[in-house]
Tab-separated table of C-alpha atoms in Angstrom:
chain	number	residue	atom	x	y	z
A	73	MET	CA	6.589	24.548	-17.204
A	74	SER	CA	8.302	24.359	-20.059
A	75	ALA	CA	7.559	21.556	-21.474
A	76	PHE	CA	4.302	22.194	-21.224
A	77	LEU	CA	4.305	25.366	-23.701
A	78	LEU	CA	5.909	23.576	-25.894
A	79	ALA	CA	3.685	21.196	-26.237
A	80	VAL	CA	0.792	23.459	-26.061
A	81	VAL	CA	2.752	26.051	-29.669
A	82	LEU	CA	2.610	21.808	-30.654
A	83	LEU	CA	-0.496	21.249	-30.996
A	84	THR	CA	-2.051	24.168	-31.286
A	85	GLY	CA	-0.051	24.138	-34.473
A	86	LEU	CA	-0.929	21.017	-35.378
A	87	PHE	CA	-4.684	22.342	-34.736
A	88	LEU	CA	-3.721	25.349	-37.184
A	89	ALA	CA	-2.694	23.012	-39.707
A	90	ALA	CA	-5.309	19.931	-39.547
A	91	SER	CA	-8.225	23.072	-39.858
A	92	ALA	CA	-6.452	25.239	-43.056
A	93	PRO	CA	-8.552	23.696	-46.225
A	94	SER	CA	-11.355	23.841	-44.553
A	95	LEU	CA	-10.942	27.698	-43.445
A	96	LEU	CA	-9.913	27.330	-47.247
A	97	ALA	CA	-12.888	26.089	-48.349
A	98	LEU	CA	-15.684	28.239	-45.952
A	99	TYR	CA	-14.005	31.585	-47.410
A	100	ARG	CA	-14.034	30.424	-51.286
A	101	TRP	CA	-18.520	29.154	-50.463
A	102	TRP	CA	-18.407	33.003	-48.592
A	103	PHE	CA	-17.612	34.928	-51.884
A	104	GLY	CA	-19.805	32.497	-53.661
A	105	GLY	CA	-18.324	29.462	-54.852
A	106	GLY	CA	-14.449	29.236	-55.631
A	107	LYS	CA	-13.950	32.856	-56.502
A	108	LEU	CA	-10.572	33.971	-54.661
A	109	LEU	CA	-9.836	37.841	-53.118
A	110	ASN	CA	-7.526	38.017	-56.455
A	111	ASP	CA	-10.483	36.922	-58.673
A	112	ARG	CA	-12.383	39.796	-57.752
A	113	LEU	CA	-9.807	42.634	-57.911
A	114	GLY	CA	-8.532	41.262	-61.882
A	115	HIS	CA	-5.448	41.280	-62.822
A	116	PRO	CA	-3.438	44.643	-61.988
A	117	SER	CA	-1.409	44.303	-65.680
A	118	ALA	CA	-5.149	44.183	-67.506
A	119	PRO	CA	-6.298	47.412	-69.010
A	120	PRO	CA	-9.185	49.345	-67.561
A	121	SER	CA	-13.081	48.119	-69.022
A	122	ARG	CA	-14.446	50.789	-72.398
A	123	ARG	CA	-17.489	49.256	-71.846
A	124	ARG	CA	-20.158	51.336	-70.156
A	125	ARG	CA	-22.357	49.903	-67.884
């Protein structure tokens, strides 16, 4: 039984490691051509913009 669970855990880990690049590419495409979440939020030490919209 424990050998079966070990095999399941290993196969699941391999599957997740193999699908990570595809998931990252899908995430980047969904948020507009390569903009990651940090790029959208801006740098935390950047001064606030004084420009009016």
